[in-house]
XYZ file of C-alpha atoms in Angstrom:
668
model
C 76.259 -18.090 39.106
C 76.054 -21.002 36.722
C 79.089 -21.683 34.607
C 78.721 -21.416 30.877
C 79.948 -24.245 28.695
C 81.413 -21.588 26.446
C 79.682 -23.175 23.494
C 76.653 -22.095 21.560
C 74.373 -24.775 20.241
C 73.105 -24.817 16.741
C 69.399 -25.243 17.292
C 66.857 -26.734 15.026
C 64.350 -24.028 14.268
C 60.958 -23.931 12.679
C 60.277 -22.180 9.419
C 56.740 -20.790 9.621
C 56.353 -21.687 5.980
C 57.014 -25.333 6.753
C 54.051 -27.663 7.330
C 52.661 -27.159 10.873
C 56.012 -26.039 12.141
C 58.128 -29.080 11.245
C 61.685 -28.247 12.337
C 64.406 -27.707 9.767
C 68.121 -27.373 10.389
C 69.024 -23.708 10.769
C 70.771 -21.311 13.112
C 68.362 -20.299 15.915
C 67.080 -16.741 15.921
C 68.156 -16.259 19.555
C 70.700 -18.868 20.581
C 69.925 -21.165 23.492
C 72.880 -21.925 25.737
C 73.465 -25.611 26.499
C 74.013 -25.483 30.226
C 72.604 -27.930 32.776
C 71.575 -27.950 36.420
C 71.725 -31.746 36.499
C 74.597 -33.820 37.792
C 75.039 -37.445 36.819
C 73.811 -38.337 40.298
C 70.653 -36.265 39.781
C 69.907 -38.206 36.621
C 70.576 -41.512 38.367
C 68.176 -40.627 41.195
C 65.537 -39.404 38.758
C 65.615 -42.589 36.728
C 65.516 -44.705 39.879
C 62.482 -42.829 41.205
C 64.530 -41.523 44.142
C 64.962 -37.825 43.324
C 62.714 -36.027 45.790
C 63.704 -32.436 45.029
C 63.176 -32.338 41.287
C 61.708 -28.848 41.613
C 65.279 -27.614 42.091
C 66.194 -28.967 38.653
C 63.208 -29.251 36.301
C 61.014 -26.295 35.380
C 62.132 -22.707 34.821
C 64.892 -21.116 36.905
C 66.218 -17.571 36.515
C 70.023 -17.722 36.361
C 72.833 -15.355 35.532
C 75.341 -16.661 32.994
C 78.442 -14.629 32.090
C 76.850 -11.501 33.525
C 73.602 -11.936 31.619
C 70.306 -12.729 33.362
C 68.235 -15.403 31.674
C 66.140 -18.450 32.421
C 67.102 -22.105 32.376
C 64.335 -24.424 31.181
C 64.238 -28.177 31.682
C 61.373 -30.539 30.930
C 60.951 -34.312 30.790
C 59.520 -35.396 27.433
C 61.313 -38.598 26.381
C 59.096 -39.282 23.380
C 59.276 -35.828 21.811
C 61.143 -35.355 18.533
C 61.321 -31.590 18.894
C 60.762 -29.234 21.833
C 60.972 -25.465 22.136
C 60.045 -22.684 24.532
C 57.412 -20.291 23.254
C 56.178 -17.103 24.866
C 55.683 -13.387 24.583
C 59.445 -12.935 24.476
C 59.657 -14.604 21.050
C 56.189 -13.906 19.691
C 55.187 -17.526 20.394
C 57.521 -18.614 17.630
C 57.748 -22.401 17.556
C 61.177 -22.435 15.993
C 63.274 -19.746 17.578
C 64.163 -21.260 20.966
C 64.443 -25.016 20.833
C 65.836 -26.993 23.757
C 68.330 -29.824 23.396
C 67.754 -33.386 24.583
C 70.332 -34.588 27.067
C 72.877 -37.058 25.785
C 72.110 -39.607 28.536
C 68.704 -40.783 27.235
C 67.001 -39.445 30.376
C 64.362 -37.819 28.207
C 65.120 -34.357 29.645
C 65.303 -31.380 27.292
C 67.100 -28.303 28.599
C 68.711 -24.977 27.798
C 69.278 -21.421 29.008
C 67.671 -18.466 27.248
C 69.166 -15.005 27.858
C 67.082 -11.956 28.727
C 64.109 -13.983 29.922
C 63.259 -13.295 33.557
C 60.654 -13.422 36.305
C 57.170 -12.744 35.013
C 57.711 -14.125 31.520
C 54.780 -16.132 30.176
C 55.690 -19.364 28.389
C 54.735 -22.849 27.249
C 56.529 -25.797 25.719
C 55.912 -26.553 22.065
C 56.306 -30.267 21.449
C 56.282 -32.396 18.325
C 55.591 -36.012 19.176
C 56.862 -39.141 17.523
C 53.596 -39.557 15.654
C 53.656 -35.987 14.385
C 51.329 -34.315 16.897
C 51.929 -30.647 17.610
C 51.335 -29.851 21.279
C 51.500 -26.728 23.427
C 51.936 -27.661 27.087
C 52.253 -25.733 30.319
C 55.290 -26.583 32.431
C 54.628 -29.465 34.897
C 57.082 -27.785 37.297
C 55.910 -24.196 36.790
C 55.922 -22.190 40.022
C 53.077 -19.974 38.868
C 50.521 -19.908 36.052
C 48.150 -17.574 34.267
C 44.660 -17.117 35.692
C 42.210 -19.608 34.191
C 40.923 -19.909 31.522
C 44.365 -18.864 30.259
C 46.802 -21.747 30.513
C 50.401 -20.566 30.114
C 53.090 -20.924 32.753
C 54.927 -17.958 34.263
C 58.620 -17.782 35.150
C 58.654 -17.188 38.906
C 60.533 -17.994 42.095
C 59.710 -19.055 45.648
C 61.900 -16.575 47.481
C 60.205 -15.273 50.615
C 61.518 -13.841 53.883
C 59.750 -16.001 56.461
C 58.923 -14.704 59.925
C 57.663 -17.943 61.467
C 60.853 -19.128 63.166
C 59.140 -19.335 66.558
C 56.388 -21.532 65.156
C 58.856 -23.816 63.407
C 60.656 -24.293 66.728
C 57.517 -25.389 68.569
C 55.799 -27.158 65.660
C 56.872 -30.548 66.930
C 54.856 -30.036 70.115
C 51.805 -28.609 68.335
C 51.756 -31.321 65.689
C 52.477 -34.441 67.747
C 49.943 -37.237 67.953
C 49.219 -36.709 71.653
C 48.519 -33.002 71.203
C 45.068 -31.459 70.743
C 44.585 -31.117 66.965
C 41.407 -29.299 65.949
C 41.325 -28.534 62.223
C 39.259 -25.918 60.371
C 38.822 -27.044 56.747
C 38.775 -24.066 54.376
C 38.078 -23.503 50.694
C 39.843 -20.178 50.249
C 37.817 -19.156 47.198
C 34.520 -19.245 49.079
C 35.342 -18.687 52.741
C 34.896 -15.004 52.121
C 34.497 -12.938 48.960
C 34.909 -9.216 48.380
C 31.782 -7.701 50.041
C 31.689 -4.903 47.457
C 32.031 -7.335 44.544
C 30.947 -10.897 45.435
C 32.268 -12.183 42.103
C 35.837 -11.255 43.045
C 38.086 -13.653 44.911
C 40.010 -12.072 47.735
C 43.763 -12.404 47.422
C 45.693 -14.682 49.758
C 46.929 -11.551 51.514
C 43.429 -10.124 51.907
C 42.137 -13.446 53.230
C 44.920 -13.468 55.804
C 43.647 -10.227 57.318
C 40.326 -11.812 58.308
C 40.955 -15.584 58.373
C 43.882 -15.508 60.804
C 42.147 -13.599 63.628
C 38.947 -15.562 63.059
C 40.604 -18.972 63.374
C 42.532 -17.776 66.409
C 39.341 -16.503 68.062
C 37.541 -19.781 67.291
C 40.353 -21.712 68.946
C 41.172 -24.124 66.134
C 44.762 -25.362 66.274
C 45.160 -25.896 62.511
C 43.574 -25.010 59.210
C 43.370 -27.416 56.300
C 43.415 -25.712 52.917
C 41.473 -27.503 50.222
C 43.723 -27.791 47.149
C 45.375 -24.491 46.363
C 47.356 -25.892 43.429
C 46.524 -24.571 39.949
C 43.390 -26.101 38.462
C 41.499 -25.030 35.340
C 38.007 -26.105 36.397
C 36.688 -24.270 39.462
C 33.833 -26.755 40.132
C 36.471 -29.413 40.832
C 37.197 -27.396 44.032
C 40.880 -27.797 43.214
C 40.922 -31.595 43.099
C 41.706 -31.763 39.348
C 45.143 -30.212 39.137
C 47.189 -29.147 36.122
C 49.876 -27.132 37.955
C 51.161 -29.323 40.768
C 53.926 -26.897 41.778
C 51.916 -23.703 41.283
C 49.504 -22.128 43.730
C 46.226 -21.027 42.192
C 46.743 -17.664 40.513
C 43.059 -16.823 41.076
C 44.046 -15.457 44.493
C 47.515 -14.115 43.916
C 51.196 -14.919 43.779
C 53.169 -17.662 45.523
C 54.571 -15.053 47.878
C 51.062 -13.938 48.861
C 50.147 -17.532 49.727
C 53.360 -17.770 51.734
C 52.304 -14.602 53.550
C 49.019 -16.284 54.506
C 50.841 -19.352 55.840
C 53.342 -17.117 57.618
C 50.591 -15.118 59.313
C 48.815 -18.273 60.457
C 52.076 -19.581 61.891
C 52.783 -16.320 63.696
C 49.337 -16.657 65.267
C 50.217 -20.167 66.468
C 48.037 -21.936 63.889
C 49.283 -24.896 61.863
C 48.579 -25.336 58.157
C 47.734 -28.622 56.467
C 47.363 -28.688 52.688
C 45.307 -31.039 50.547
C 47.440 -33.057 48.141
C 46.047 -35.021 45.196
C 48.352 -37.772 43.866
C 45.420 -39.934 42.781
C 44.416 -38.441 39.442
C 44.665 -35.452 37.097
C 42.406 -34.023 34.372
C 42.672 -34.525 30.626
C 43.073 -30.836 29.722
C 45.120 -30.407 26.561
C 47.673 -28.082 28.173
C 48.290 -30.296 31.224
C 49.990 -33.582 32.079
C 47.680 -35.686 29.894
C 49.678 -37.354 27.073
C 52.335 -34.776 27.730
C 54.731 -35.689 24.919
C 52.107 -37.380 22.774
C 52.248 -40.559 24.842
C 50.872 -41.690 28.195
C 53.831 -40.229 30.065
C 52.447 -39.462 33.535
C 49.359 -41.678 33.321
C 49.163 -45.439 32.788
C 48.693 -46.389 29.150
C 46.086 -49.082 29.847
C 42.754 -47.345 30.693
C 41.972 -50.171 33.119
C 44.741 -48.732 35.282
C 45.080 -45.225 33.872
C 41.538 -43.853 33.633
C 39.283 -42.972 36.551
C 35.642 -43.729 35.698
C 34.160 -41.661 38.563
C 35.969 -38.417 37.863
C 36.657 -38.846 34.119
C 40.299 -38.189 34.889
C 43.627 -39.969 34.554
C 45.535 -42.038 37.088
C 49.281 -41.652 37.547
C 51.512 -44.510 36.462
C 52.790 -45.326 39.957
C 55.180 -47.941 38.628
C 57.120 -45.488 36.472
C 60.169 -44.281 38.340
C 60.213 -40.789 36.881
C 56.548 -40.313 37.853
C 57.345 -41.450 41.387
C 60.092 -38.818 41.546
C 57.594 -36.209 40.303
C 54.957 -37.059 42.912
C 57.228 -37.402 45.930
C 59.079 -34.218 44.924
C 55.714 -32.468 44.833
C 54.849 -33.618 48.359
C 58.243 -32.414 49.592
C 57.872 -29.115 47.718
C 54.830 -27.901 49.651
C 56.427 -28.830 52.966
C 59.712 -27.219 51.978
C 58.909 -24.046 50.069
C 55.523 -23.228 51.636
C 56.246 -24.379 55.211
C 53.152 -26.590 55.231
C 52.801 -28.502 58.490
C 51.281 -31.540 56.849
C 49.501 -33.013 53.861
C 45.989 -34.397 53.779
C 46.169 -36.946 50.963
C 42.991 -37.135 48.913
C 41.231 -40.266 47.612
C 43.718 -42.791 48.984
C 41.198 -45.630 48.631
C 41.047 -45.042 44.872
C 44.816 -45.515 44.748
C 44.935 -48.671 46.846
C 42.539 -50.839 44.851
C 42.739 -51.760 41.178
C 39.002 -52.490 41.110
C 37.957 -49.197 42.720
C 34.661 -48.155 41.055
C 35.172 -50.803 38.374
C 33.012 -53.717 37.361
C 34.183 -57.258 36.655
C 36.423 -57.257 33.603
C 37.252 -53.552 33.863
C 40.398 -53.999 35.946
C 43.635 -55.958 35.890
C 44.696 -58.028 38.934
C 48.151 -57.508 40.372
C 50.962 -60.002 39.836
C 49.617 -62.167 42.660
C 46.063 -62.118 41.362
C 44.849 -59.657 43.987
C 42.982 -56.357 43.774
C 45.553 -54.241 45.612
C 47.526 -51.720 43.574
C 51.003 -52.746 44.711
C 52.710 -49.887 42.877
C 50.504 -47.255 44.535
C 50.995 -48.877 47.942
C 54.747 -48.775 47.401
C 54.585 -45.106 46.352
C 52.578 -44.055 49.422
C 54.982 -45.845 51.728
C 57.982 -44.271 50.051
C 56.362 -40.831 50.115
C 55.664 -41.064 53.836
C 59.176 -42.265 54.613
C 60.616 -39.434 52.506
C 58.583 -36.600 54.031
C 58.893 -37.771 57.635
C 62.650 -38.214 57.162
C 63.012 -34.686 55.813
C 60.380 -33.087 58.078
C 59.899 -35.243 61.187
C 57.550 -32.727 62.820
C 54.839 -32.729 60.107
C 51.784 -34.964 59.700
C 50.354 -36.814 56.716
C 46.651 -37.621 56.877
C 44.931 -40.145 54.631
C 41.401 -39.728 53.340
C 40.824 -43.479 53.125
C 37.327 -44.932 53.320
C 37.948 -48.693 53.420
C 39.225 -51.177 55.987
C 42.683 -51.360 54.393
C 44.924 -52.374 57.311
C 47.667 -50.235 58.789
C 47.065 -46.956 56.968
C 48.418 -44.994 59.943
C 50.940 -47.568 61.061
C 54.701 -47.249 60.401
C 56.134 -48.611 57.188
C 58.615 -50.754 59.123
C 55.752 -52.826 60.537
C 53.993 -53.125 57.184
C 51.796 -50.010 57.367
C 51.404 -47.218 54.832
C 53.155 -44.760 57.149
C 50.521 -42.011 57.463
C 50.288 -40.086 60.715
C 46.486 -40.140 60.763
C 43.485 -41.405 58.823
C 40.032 -39.887 58.417
C 37.439 -41.902 60.347
C 34.870 -42.077 57.563
C 32.792 -44.810 59.215
C 32.370 -42.722 62.369
C 31.304 -39.731 60.303
C 28.697 -41.682 58.329
C 27.276 -43.458 61.385
C 27.146 -40.262 63.431
C 25.335 -38.259 60.764
C 22.845 -41.072 60.102
C 22.095 -41.304 63.818
C 21.624 -37.581 64.357
C 19.375 -37.307 61.300
C 16.891 -39.619 63.027
C 13.945 -38.299 64.990
C 14.892 -38.619 68.700
C 11.749 -40.700 69.260
C 13.350 -43.498 67.247
C 16.964 -43.176 68.408
C 16.599 -45.831 71.114
C 16.589 -48.470 68.381
C 19.768 -47.133 66.770
C 22.096 -46.509 69.700
C 24.622 -48.953 68.264
C 25.346 -46.470 65.493
C 27.066 -44.269 68.066
C 28.699 -46.993 70.133
C 30.034 -49.083 67.230
C 32.899 -46.693 66.461
C 34.626 -47.644 69.710
C 34.924 -51.231 68.465
C 37.576 -50.097 65.956
C 38.494 -46.607 67.193
C 42.051 -47.578 68.098
C 42.884 -49.704 65.046
C 44.213 -46.525 63.404
C 45.178 -42.992 64.409
C 41.824 -41.527 63.493
C 40.831 -37.954 62.713
C 37.078 -37.331 63.054
C 35.869 -35.319 60.032
C 32.766 -33.320 59.311
C 34.095 -32.326 55.898
C 32.995 -30.446 52.797
C 31.767 -33.668 51.172
C 28.919 -33.881 53.696
C 27.333 -30.513 52.863
C 27.005 -30.589 49.047
C 25.040 -32.295 46.287
C 21.704 -32.371 48.101
C 23.081 -33.755 51.379
C 22.012 -30.563 53.213
C 24.043 -28.420 55.566
C 24.852 -29.858 58.986
C 22.198 -27.773 60.735
C 19.547 -28.837 58.233
C 20.391 -32.505 58.681
C 19.200 -32.178 62.258
C 15.547 -33.104 63.034
C 12.928 -31.109 64.914
C 12.004 -27.458 65.207
C 14.604 -24.695 65.126
C 15.518 -24.996 68.806
C 15.934 -28.775 68.537
C 18.031 -28.534 65.360
C 20.498 -26.185 67.017
C 20.536 -28.248 70.223
C 21.195 -31.396 68.190
C 24.091 -29.734 66.375
C 25.661 -28.556 69.647
C 25.220 -32.069 71.038
C 26.780 -33.669 67.963
C 29.777 -31.345 68.095
C 30.238 -32.122 71.800
C 30.154 -35.825 71.007
C 32.857 -35.283 68.372
C 35.108 -33.274 70.697
C 34.831 -35.830 73.509
C 35.227 -38.909 71.279
C 38.782 -40.287 70.890
C 40.645 -38.916 67.886
C 41.645 -35.552 66.434
C 38.970 -33.263 64.951
C 38.117 -31.607 61.638
C 35.228 -29.239 60.882
C 34.421 -27.710 57.500
C 33.933 -23.963 57.371
C 30.384 -22.792 58.035
C 29.576 -25.676 60.317
C 30.869 -23.712 63.279
C 28.018 -21.195 63.033
C 25.289 -23.390 61.583
C 25.391 -22.380 57.909
C 21.882 -23.149 56.664
C 22.512 -23.545 52.942
C 24.713 -26.157 51.339
C 28.247 -25.085 50.552
C 28.541 -23.190 47.267
C 32.101 -22.817 46.008
C 31.054 -19.764 43.950
C 30.059 -17.536 46.851
C 31.035 -16.489 50.345
C 29.779 -18.205 53.463
C 26.577 -16.714 54.877
C 28.271 -14.545 57.471
C 25.107 -12.503 57.973
C 23.649 -15.461 59.904
C 25.797 -14.439 62.860
C 23.379 -11.571 63.388
C 20.937 -14.181 64.750
C 21.142 -15.635 68.263
C 20.963 -19.378 67.420
C 23.922 -19.057 65.033
C 25.867 -16.968 67.526
C 25.168 -19.690 70.079
C 26.576 -22.458 67.885
C 29.688 -20.382 67.299
C 30.120 -19.725 71.023
C 29.670 -23.437 71.688
C 32.441 -24.367 69.215
C 34.750 -21.753 70.765
C 34.094 -23.320 74.183
C 34.629 -26.842 72.841
C 37.975 -25.905 71.302
C 38.998 -24.342 74.624
C 37.849 -27.439 76.542
C 39.706 -29.722 74.118
C 42.975 -27.831 74.484
C 42.764 -27.446 78.266
C 41.707 -30.956 79.273
C 44.478 -33.535 78.732
C 41.976 -36.384 79.096
C 40.704 -35.389 75.635
C 44.077 -35.754 73.909
C 46.634 -37.621 76.047
C 45.399 -40.954 74.706
C 43.711 -39.923 71.464
C 44.593 -43.213 69.793
C 44.712 -45.641 72.718
C 42.269 -47.809 74.671
C 43.865 -46.315 77.794
C 42.025 -43.052 77.196
C 38.446 -44.288 77.027
C 35.930 -46.257 79.082
C 32.246 -46.880 78.517
C 30.246 -46.348 81.712
C 26.806 -47.050 80.248
C 25.654 -47.951 76.750
C 22.479 -49.790 77.763
C 20.005 -47.034 78.563
C 18.350 -47.214 75.190
C 14.942 -46.279 76.518
C 16.189 -42.847 77.562
C 18.799 -42.653 74.757
C 21.556 -41.735 77.209
C 25.228 -42.605 76.798
C 27.848 -42.185 79.528
C 31.599 -42.588 79.133
C 34.905 -41.530 80.633
C 37.921 -39.939 78.996
C 41.205 -40.546 80.779
C 44.422 -38.599 81.148
C 47.940 -39.654 82.015
C 47.056 -37.910 85.288
C 44.013 -39.764 86.731
C 43.068 -36.644 88.655
C 42.225 -35.000 85.300
C 39.853 -37.733 84.093
C 36.473 -36.645 82.738
C 32.943 -38.053 82.650
C 30.699 -37.264 79.698
C 26.945 -37.880 79.565
C 24.883 -37.425 76.395
C 21.115 -37.050 76.507
C 20.060 -37.717 72.920
C 16.374 -36.843 73.318
C 14.585 -33.518 73.976
C 13.333 -34.787 77.347
C 15.316 -33.478 80.364
C 16.547 -36.288 82.631
C 16.349 -34.995 86.180
C 18.209 -36.759 88.996
C 19.929 -39.140 86.583
C 22.311 -41.534 88.324
C 25.812 -42.138 86.900
C 28.317 -44.607 88.323
C 31.840 -43.528 89.274
C 34.752 -45.569 90.518
C 35.600 -43.671 93.675
C 34.306 -41.158 96.175
C 34.861 -37.479 95.677
C 33.280 -34.359 94.251
C 32.729 -33.623 90.579
C 32.267 -30.246 88.894
C 30.472 -29.667 85.604
C 32.961 -27.890 83.315
C 30.959 -27.872 80.077
C 27.278 -28.061 79.181
C 26.039 -27.785 75.586
C 22.659 -26.572 76.906
C 24.125 -23.420 78.453
C 22.068 -20.293 77.862
C 24.962 -18.475 76.166
C 24.938 -21.214 73.503
C 21.204 -20.852 72.932
C 20.247 -23.717 75.247
C 17.556 -24.000 77.881
C 20.025 -23.505 80.716
C 19.621 -26.788 82.601
C 22.998 -26.713 84.309
C 24.553 -28.582 87.231
C 25.764 -25.413 88.901
C 26.886 -26.903 92.186
C 29.597 -29.552 92.603
C 28.174 -33.067 92.800
C 29.479 -35.388 95.532
C 29.576 -39.115 94.912
C 27.611 -41.313 97.273
C 28.143 -44.957 98.221
C 25.433 -46.245 95.926
C 26.547 -48.909 93.469
C 25.584 -48.129 89.875
C 26.842 -49.056 86.424
C 29.122 -51.578 88.104
C 30.835 -48.827 90.099
C 31.089 -48.508 93.869
C 29.973 -44.871 93.913
C 27.514 -42.804 91.894
C 26.486 -39.231 91.139
C 23.052 -37.666 90.706
C 22.980 -35.300 87.712
C 20.483 -33.279 85.734
C 20.869 -34.064 82.036
C 19.635 -31.283 79.738
C 17.417 -31.920 76.692
C 19.435 -32.814 73.582
C 22.457 -31.905 75.646
C 25.838 -33.069 76.798
C 27.551 -32.496 80.129
C 31.246 -32.860 80.908
C 32.410 -33.282 84.522
C 35.848 -33.259 86.086
C 36.735 -34.501 89.530
C 37.738 -31.775 91.937
C 41.002 -32.215 93.822
C 40.503 -33.147 97.488
C 40.399 -30.182 99.845
C 43.393 -29.665 102.056
C 42.781 -30.257 105.745
């Protein structure tokens, strides 16, 4: 129970007859108690940019004071001249429940209002220094009205979690030398209500079908595209107004927690998209919150994003740094997220990102790097890994900025992983080519290994690749129907056997034919057709292979785990490579035949004698392939090839990949 100060405050109130609600001195209609949740140390940390649990202080918090249940409100608005809470409880009266500014010049307004509890709808009414009258949603609101309505809702994040077993083993499931296969999901369009396709399923309803599906597919993690509150659905959640609120389109915070809880109980990790790069200019949101550029940078050369017509956080302002890092901590703390995928990192790192000459301001050393954003990202990573050492942060970063996934103490940004955007672009460009011409472009597949170990890379086939006229993955593939499906199975096998962790956007796993549409469900009916069933079965088998073969994850980010055997057979468009385990007996050989011509009796060099067994073939009949399989174990013979003392004779299927593992020697 919070202690009362024992004093009532005489509030300024607004006479409706006064011009536009200008406050006049009067006794408030319903007194606001001047209590505080802030200590002097809290204020010190906040002003230094070091308070990383602001959600425990700012926002709305139901509290009992002297036996009466009410809600404490606190909001940062240093340039406001008047601030009140408005809502259904007071008829949206601008003058009846004004908050008091703290005495310490922190810019925080606060107060406790009796008889206001969970479920109350509210906003902040603000009069700015230049006389603007603003109605703003709470930046720290835990829940919001369903768009297009914009008010905040008094709520809490109490939930009885049942994922203790997962939290105990999360360190093992989330470590960098574990198999990490991520299913990227947009919850609003993964599946809709079959009886009413316009209706979003609730988080709880989604859990009933998503959890068993992901488990059956064999993915180790899901990545949820932004589930924070956003007013504009076509932004897919990337233009956020409620950073501490889950999207009310699909239910309550507790229902989202239920979804995470169910995934955890099924042994599936949950990464969440996080967007500290920009926010929209909606009137009720963060934009010019107290009539000034409070959260964004005042100068549009640093504070306005030309690509997205949105606003860039002022990373040099300490209070904004506390807001952002607290938000990262919040989703890991209150929602048990196992990691954060940080969106648009490149746009944060460079002052000239998407800007022409003269449209940006160099840093203090004359360079193009945004030193304040770099500092924020480093501090965020240190903060979250200190508090939650068994999570992962993953950067969507598309440039050659050095050390994105290297520790802060050696000069890196401190992320756990980075999306390998170059690999994704090169791979898709290669596979889009007619196989007849691939022999002249083999370097597009081999080039990634030049830099594959410069970062801890995650290989993504993400949502960005299947929208805006780019075609679905299956329709990027050349050839007739059989060849398109064979190409897709081959490309997925290449991804799963290439160094790095994996990410696949929903729909790709069964060969969705249309581009992704955020307004409708995936085309689940396609699974009635054999080619789509085959792709799905292939992905299930690849996830199983990935998790069972340590050569595919022991050295995900190290040269020690990879060796080219042959990159020179351009004429046949064949690539051969080895993946290596900490146990040499578990090493694998992978051969890719990137044309529709079967390669019979194809010779592959191996280092030592022994027998090899094919353990995966993307051309298997159950996947929809032609069934050219190496059924029998293949024994190496003393025939030098590819610079190796021994070699194998294999049949390589058309547009297919084979994976072989050495059999242990037979006991005598």
